[in-house]
Coordinates of C-alpha atoms in Angstrom, one line a residue:
M23 CA 53.4 59.1 71.6
A24 CA 52.8 57.8 74.4
V25 CA 49.1 57.8 76.6
K26 CA 49.8 58.9 80.1
T27 CA 48.0 56.7 82.4
L28 CA 46.8 56.8 86.3
G29 CA 46.4 52.8 86.7
N30 CA 44.9 52.1 83.6
I31 CA 42.6 55.2 83.3
P32 CA 44.3 57.7 80.6
I33 CA 44.5 60.8 81.8
L34 CA 44.0 63.4 79.1
N35 CA 45.6 66.4 78.5
L36 CA 43.7 69.4 78.1
E37 CA 45.8 71.4 76.5
T38 CA 46.0 69.2 73.5
E39 CA 42.3 68.4 73.6
R40 CA 41.9 72.1 73.9
D41 CA 43.7 72.7 70.4
R42 CA 41.9 69.4 69.0
W43 CA 38.5 71.0 69.4
N44 CA 39.8 74.5 68.4
T45 CA 41.1 73.0 65.2
V46 CA 37.6 71.1 64.7
Y47 CA 35.9 74.3 65.3
K48 CA 37.8 76.2 63.1
V49 CA 38.3 73.8 60.5
L50 CA 33.8 73.5 60.5
S51 CA 33.5 77.1 60.3
E52 CA 35.8 78.6 58.1
P53 CA 35.1 78.9 54.3
K54 CA 36.6 76.0 52.0
P55 CA 40.4 76.0 50.7
D56 CA 40.7 77.4 47.2
I57 CA 42.7 74.6 45.1
V58 CA 45.2 75.8 43.2
P59 CA 45.5 73.7 39.8
T60 CA 48.7 72.3 38.2
P61 CA 49.7 74.6 35.2
R62 CA 47.4 74.5 32.4
K63 CA 45.9 76.4 29.1
V64 CA 42.2 75.4 27.5
V65 CA 42.5 73.6 24.4
W66 CA 39.0 73.7 23.7
K67 CA 35.3 73.7 24.7
K68 CA 31.6 73.4 24.6
N69 CA 29.0 74.4 26.2
K70 CA 29.7 73.9 30.0
S71 CA 32.7 71.5 29.2
V72 CA 36.5 72.0 28.7
L73 CA 39.3 70.0 27.9
W74 CA 42.5 71.1 29.7
F75 CA 46.2 70.7 28.8
H76 CA 48.8 69.9 31.3
P77 CA 52.4 70.1 29.6
A78 CA 54.9 67.5 31.3
P79 CA 57.4 69.9 33.0
E80 CA 60.0 67.3 31.1
K81 CA 58.7 65.4 28.1
K82 CA 59.5 61.9 28.2
Y83 CA 56.9 60.0 26.6
D84 CA 55.5 60.3 23.1
T85 CA 51.9 58.9 24.2
P86 CA 49.7 62.0 26.0
I87 CA 47.0 60.9 28.3
F88 CA 43.6 61.8 28.6
L89 CA 42.3 61.5 31.9
V90 CA 37.9 61.3 31.9
Y91 CA 36.1 61.9 35.6
S92 CA 32.8 60.7 36.6
L93 CA 29.7 62.7 35.4
L94 CA 28.9 62.8 38.7
N95 CA 31.3 64.6 40.4
Q96 CA 33.4 67.5 39.8
A97 CA 37.1 66.3 38.1
Y98 CA 39.1 69.1 40.4
I99 CA 40.0 65.4 42.2
L100 CA 42.5 64.7 40.1
D101 CA 44.1 67.8 41.0
I102 CA 43.1 68.5 44.7
S103 CA 46.0 69.7 45.9
E104 CA 50.5 70.3 44.8
S105 CA 51.1 66.9 46.6
G106 CA 48.4 65.0 46.3
S107 CA 46.9 65.6 42.5
V108 CA 47.0 62.8 40.5
I109 CA 47.6 65.3 37.4
G110 CA 50.8 66.6 38.8
N111 CA 52.3 63.2 40.0
L112 CA 51.6 62.4 35.8
T113 CA 53.1 65.4 34.7
K114 CA 56.4 65.2 37.1
Q115 CA 57.3 61.9 35.9
G116 CA 56.7 63.4 32.5
Y117 CA 53.6 62.8 30.9
D118 CA 51.5 65.6 29.1
V119 CA 47.9 65.2 30.6
Y120 CA 44.5 66.5 28.5
M121 CA 41.8 66.2 31.2
F122 CA 38.3 66.9 30.2
D123 CA 35.4 68.3 32.6
W124 CA 32.3 67.4 31.9
G125 CA 31.0 70.7 34.0
S126 CA 27.3 70.7 35.7
P127 CA 24.7 71.4 33.2
G128 CA 22.0 74.3 33.1
L129 CA 18.7 73.7 33.1
E130 CA 19.2 74.0 28.4
D131 CA 21.2 71.0 28.5
K132 CA 17.7 68.6 30.2
D133 CA 18.1 67.0 27.2
L134 CA 21.3 65.5 26.7
T135 CA 22.0 61.6 26.9
F136 CA 25.1 59.2 26.8
D137 CA 25.0 58.9 23.9
N138 CA 25.2 63.4 23.1
Y139 CA 28.1 63.3 26.0
I140 CA 30.2 60.4 24.1
I141 CA 29.9 61.2 20.4
D142 CA 29.6 65.0 20.9
Y143 CA 31.5 65.5 23.9
L144 CA 34.0 62.8 24.8
E145 CA 34.9 61.7 20.8
V146 CA 35.6 65.2 19.8
A147 CA 37.5 66.7 22.8
V148 CA 39.8 62.9 22.1
K149 CA 40.0 64.6 18.3
R150 CA 41.5 68.3 19.8
A151 CA 43.7 67.1 22.1
L152 CA 45.4 64.1 19.0
R153 CA 45.2 67.7 16.6
H154 CA 46.8 69.5 19.7
S155 CA 49.0 67.1 20.2
R156 CA 50.5 66.0 17.2
A157 CA 50.4 62.5 18.7
K158 CA 49.9 59.4 17.4
E159 CA 47.8 57.9 19.5
V160 CA 46.3 58.5 23.2
S161 CA 46.3 56.3 25.9
M162 CA 42.9 57.3 27.2
V163 CA 42.5 56.8 31.2
G164 CA 38.5 56.5 32.7
Y165 CA 37.8 56.5 36.6
C166 CA 34.4 55.4 37.6
I167 CA 31.6 56.4 35.7
G168 CA 34.7 57.9 33.4
G169 CA 36.0 54.8 32.7
L170 CA 32.1 53.1 32.0
L171 CA 32.0 56.2 29.0
S172 CA 35.7 55.7 27.9
A173 CA 35.3 51.9 27.4
I174 CA 32.2 52.4 25.4
L175 CA 33.9 54.7 23.2
T176 CA 37.1 52.5 22.2
S177 CA 34.2 49.9 21.5
F178 CA 33.6 51.2 18.5
T179 CA 35.5 55.0 17.6
D180 CA 37.6 55.0 14.8
L181 CA 40.5 57.0 17.0
P182 CA 44.3 55.8 17.5
I183 CA 43.5 54.4 21.3
K184 CA 47.0 53.0 22.1
N185 CA 46.1 52.1 26.2
L186 CA 43.0 52.3 28.4
V187 CA 42.9 51.8 31.9
L188 CA 39.5 51.3 33.7
A189 CA 39.8 52.7 37.3
A190 CA 36.7 51.8 39.8
V191 CA 34.3 51.1 36.8
P192 CA 30.6 50.3 37.0
I193 CA 30.0 47.6 33.9
D194 CA 27.8 44.8 35.4
Y195 CA 24.9 46.5 37.2
S196 CA 23.2 42.9 38.3
N197 CA 25.7 43.4 41.6
I198 CA 25.6 47.1 43.0
I199 CA 25.7 48.9 46.2
M200 CA 22.5 49.6 46.8
P201 CA 19.8 48.1 49.5
D202 CA 18.3 44.7 48.0
K203 CA 14.6 46.0 48.2
W204 CA 16.6 49.8 46.1
T205 CA 17.9 47.1 44.0
K206 CA 14.9 45.1 43.0
A207 CA 12.3 47.7 42.7
I208 CA 14.2 49.9 40.3
Q209 CA 14.7 46.0 37.6
K210 CA 10.9 45.1 38.6
G211 CA 10.5 49.0 37.6
T212 CA 8.0 49.8 40.6
L213 CA 11.1 52.2 41.8
N214 CA 10.9 54.5 38.4
F215 CA 13.0 58.1 38.3
D216 CA 11.4 58.8 34.3
R217 CA 8.8 61.5 36.5
F218 CA 11.2 62.9 38.6
S219 CA 13.6 63.1 35.8
D220 CA 10.7 64.8 34.0
A221 CA 9.4 67.1 36.8
Y222 CA 13.3 68.5 37.5
E223 CA 14.1 68.8 33.9
V224 CA 18.0 69.0 35.1
I225 CA 18.4 66.8 38.2
P226 CA 19.5 69.6 41.2
S227 CA 22.8 69.2 42.8
E228 CA 21.4 68.6 46.3
F229 CA 19.7 65.2 45.0
L230 CA 22.6 64.0 44.0
Y231 CA 24.4 64.6 46.6
A232 CA 22.0 63.0 49.1
I233 CA 22.0 59.6 47.1
F234 CA 26.0 60.0 47.1
M235 CA 25.6 59.9 50.9
A236 CA 22.7 57.6 51.1
L237 CA 24.8 55.2 49.2
Q238 CA 28.4 55.2 51.9
G239 CA 25.4 54.8 54.4
F240 CA 25.0 58.3 55.2
N241 CA 28.8 58.3 56.5
V242 CA 29.8 60.1 59.4
G243 CA 33.7 59.0 59.4
P244 CA 34.9 61.2 58.1
K245 CA 33.7 63.9 60.7
I246 CA 35.2 61.5 63.7
N247 CA 38.3 60.8 61.6
L248 CA 38.6 64.8 61.1
I249 CA 38.0 65.2 65.0
T250 CA 40.1 62.1 66.0
R251 CA 42.8 63.3 63.5
A252 CA 42.3 66.9 64.6
N253 CA 46.0 67.3 65.8
D254 CA 48.0 66.4 62.4
K255 CA 48.0 69.4 60.3
E256 CA 48.7 67.6 57.2
Y257 CA 45.6 65.2 57.7
V258 CA 43.7 67.7 58.2
E259 CA 44.0 69.9 55.4
K260 CA 43.6 66.6 53.3
W261 CA 40.3 66.3 54.9
R262 CA 39.2 70.1 53.9
R263 CA 40.4 69.0 50.5
M264 CA 38.3 66.2 50.5
D265 CA 35.4 68.0 52.3
K266 CA 34.4 70.8 49.5
W267 CA 34.7 68.1 46.9
M268 CA 32.8 65.8 48.4
S269 CA 29.9 68.8 48.9
D270 CA 30.7 70.6 45.7
A271 CA 28.1 68.7 44.1
V272 CA 27.4 69.0 40.1
T273 CA 24.0 68.9 38.5
F274 CA 23.0 66.2 35.8
S275 CA 21.0 66.2 32.6
G276 CA 17.4 64.8 33.4
A277 CA 17.7 62.5 30.0
C278 CA 20.8 61.3 31.1
F279 CA 20.1 60.0 34.3
K280 CA 16.6 58.4 32.9
Q281 CA 19.1 56.4 30.5
M282 CA 21.9 55.1 32.9
F283 CA 19.1 53.9 35.7
N284 CA 17.1 52.8 32.7
E285 CA 19.2 50.5 30.2
L286 CA 22.1 50.5 33.0
Y287 CA 20.8 49.7 36.6
K288 CA 17.2 48.6 35.1
E289 CA 18.5 46.2 31.9
N290 CA 21.8 46.1 32.6
K291 CA 22.4 46.1 29.0
L292 CA 26.2 46.8 28.4
V293 CA 26.9 43.7 29.9
K294 CA 24.0 41.7 27.9
G295 CA 25.2 43.6 25.0
E296 CA 22.2 45.3 24.1
L297 CA 23.3 48.6 24.9
K298 CA 23.0 51.1 22.1
I299 CA 25.0 54.7 21.2
G300 CA 24.4 57.2 18.6
G301 CA 22.9 54.1 16.5
Y302 CA 26.2 51.9 17.5
D303 CA 26.1 49.1 19.1
V304 CA 28.5 48.9 21.9
D305 CA 29.7 45.7 22.0
L306 CA 32.7 45.7 24.7
R307 CA 34.7 42.3 22.4
K308 CA 35.3 45.0 19.5
I309 CA 38.4 46.1 22.2
N310 CA 40.8 45.1 21.4
C311 CA 44.0 47.5 22.7
S312 CA 46.3 47.5 25.8
V313 CA 43.8 47.0 28.5
L314 CA 44.7 47.8 32.5
V315 CA 42.1 47.6 35.0
L316 CA 41.9 48.5 38.6
T317 CA 40.0 47.9 41.7
S318 CA 40.3 49.1 45.3
T319 CA 40.4 47.0 47.9
R320 CA 38.3 49.3 49.9
D321 CA 36.3 50.9 47.3
E322 CA 32.5 52.1 49.4
L323 CA 30.5 52.4 45.9
V324 CA 31.9 50.0 43.0
L325 CA 32.1 46.4 43.9
E326 CA 35.0 44.7 42.5
S327 CA 32.3 42.2 41.0
Q328 CA 31.0 45.1 39.0
V329 CA 34.2 45.5 37.5
L330 CA 35.2 42.3 37.0
P331 CA 33.0 41.0 33.6
I332 CA 35.3 43.7 31.6
M333 CA 38.5 41.5 31.6
D334 CA 36.4 38.7 30.1
L335 CA 34.5 41.3 27.7
I336 CA 37.1 42.8 25.9
T337 CA 39.4 40.7 23.5
S338 CA 42.4 42.0 24.5
E339 CA 46.4 40.2 24.1
D340 CA 47.6 42.8 26.4
K341 CA 45.5 43.2 29.5
T342 CA 46.2 43.8 32.6
Y343 CA 43.8 43.4 36.5
Q344 CA 45.1 45.4 39.7
L345 CA 43.9 45.6 42.6
V346 CA 44.9 48.1 45.0
E347 CA 44.6 48.9 48.4
A348 CA 42.7 52.4 48.2
G349 CA 38.9 53.7 48.9
H350 CA 36.8 54.4 45.6
V351 CA 38.2 58.5 46.3
S352 CA 41.0 57.6 48.5
L353 CA 42.7 56.3 45.3
C354 CA 42.4 59.6 43.7
L355 CA 42.6 62.3 46.8
T356 CA 45.9 60.8 47.9
G357 CA 47.4 61.2 44.3
Q358 CA 48.3 57.4 44.3
F359 CA 46.3 56.9 41.3
A360 CA 49.0 58.3 39.7
Y361 CA 52.3 55.7 40.7
E362 CA 49.8 52.8 40.2
I363 CA 49.6 53.9 36.4
A364 CA 52.6 55.1 35.5
P365 CA 54.5 52.2 35.4
W366 CA 52.0 50.4 33.7
L367 CA 51.9 52.9 31.1
S368 CA 55.9 53.7 30.7
T369 CA 55.8 50.1 28.5
R370 CA 53.0 51.4 26.3
S371 CA 53.5 54.7 25.7
N372 CA 56.4 55.7 22.9

């Protein structure tokens, strides 16, 4: 739309500006939007975790998709709106989709470790999905920390994982998005979260939200974007859902929090081949199924240099690396993720 000017000075349309600020006030003061999931049913529950099944309206592929999202955020980002749903867009293309929701741990879950989450939760959930689907194999699709857990499990499980898709997955912790002083302090041990974790036992959601925002430099961009595009109804609706998800943080097991910071952030054991899970040596070189690895060009949380080392570590003959135009969250928020992985999976799912 052309902007009216007086000489070189733009003339404000007072009615448009009034509508803009009314919209901003309404969005910031009204209740958060309801999230209506793609049709689904419960397959299995364990503690706070739920395995959901989203059937394809018209099934085209024999191999179901098993989605694993991060432990640090709510999984409904994968199914946040009808048009922007990763799950919905996959089912529309003919895939049966299983999605594992970790839930939010309570105080009684303070001793849950990475070992527990991978072996007692994730591996069992995949078994349940295979039994429910009666499929011979499954495609494992992990996002962020969900991708990290998926890669670790795939490296030692006997389960028939046909395809492994890893998106924005932090593998190498020698180069992370964090202030240099924080990184050096963690690696030297002068910044230690053990006592903090022991004191809280379960890390409060407010603390994790604060860390998430701090790593993004307490980003004020979203608020500015809302003001700038307040007259775009479609954008405003996406913004409301994103805002709900951002503020809807989860809690985190204290034992898992300590393990993550000490063994990954501090000692970088996964890349060094020193990580043990449930008595298993985690060796990413044992991953030999078909693998697709994605990173996004505007990822504000996981650097491409954190992701790329896995391409050299895995021994799969069929492995693909793909760089997509998106941000860490927007890749899911818009549903784009489904269309990025579907063409690759389509030739490997029958």
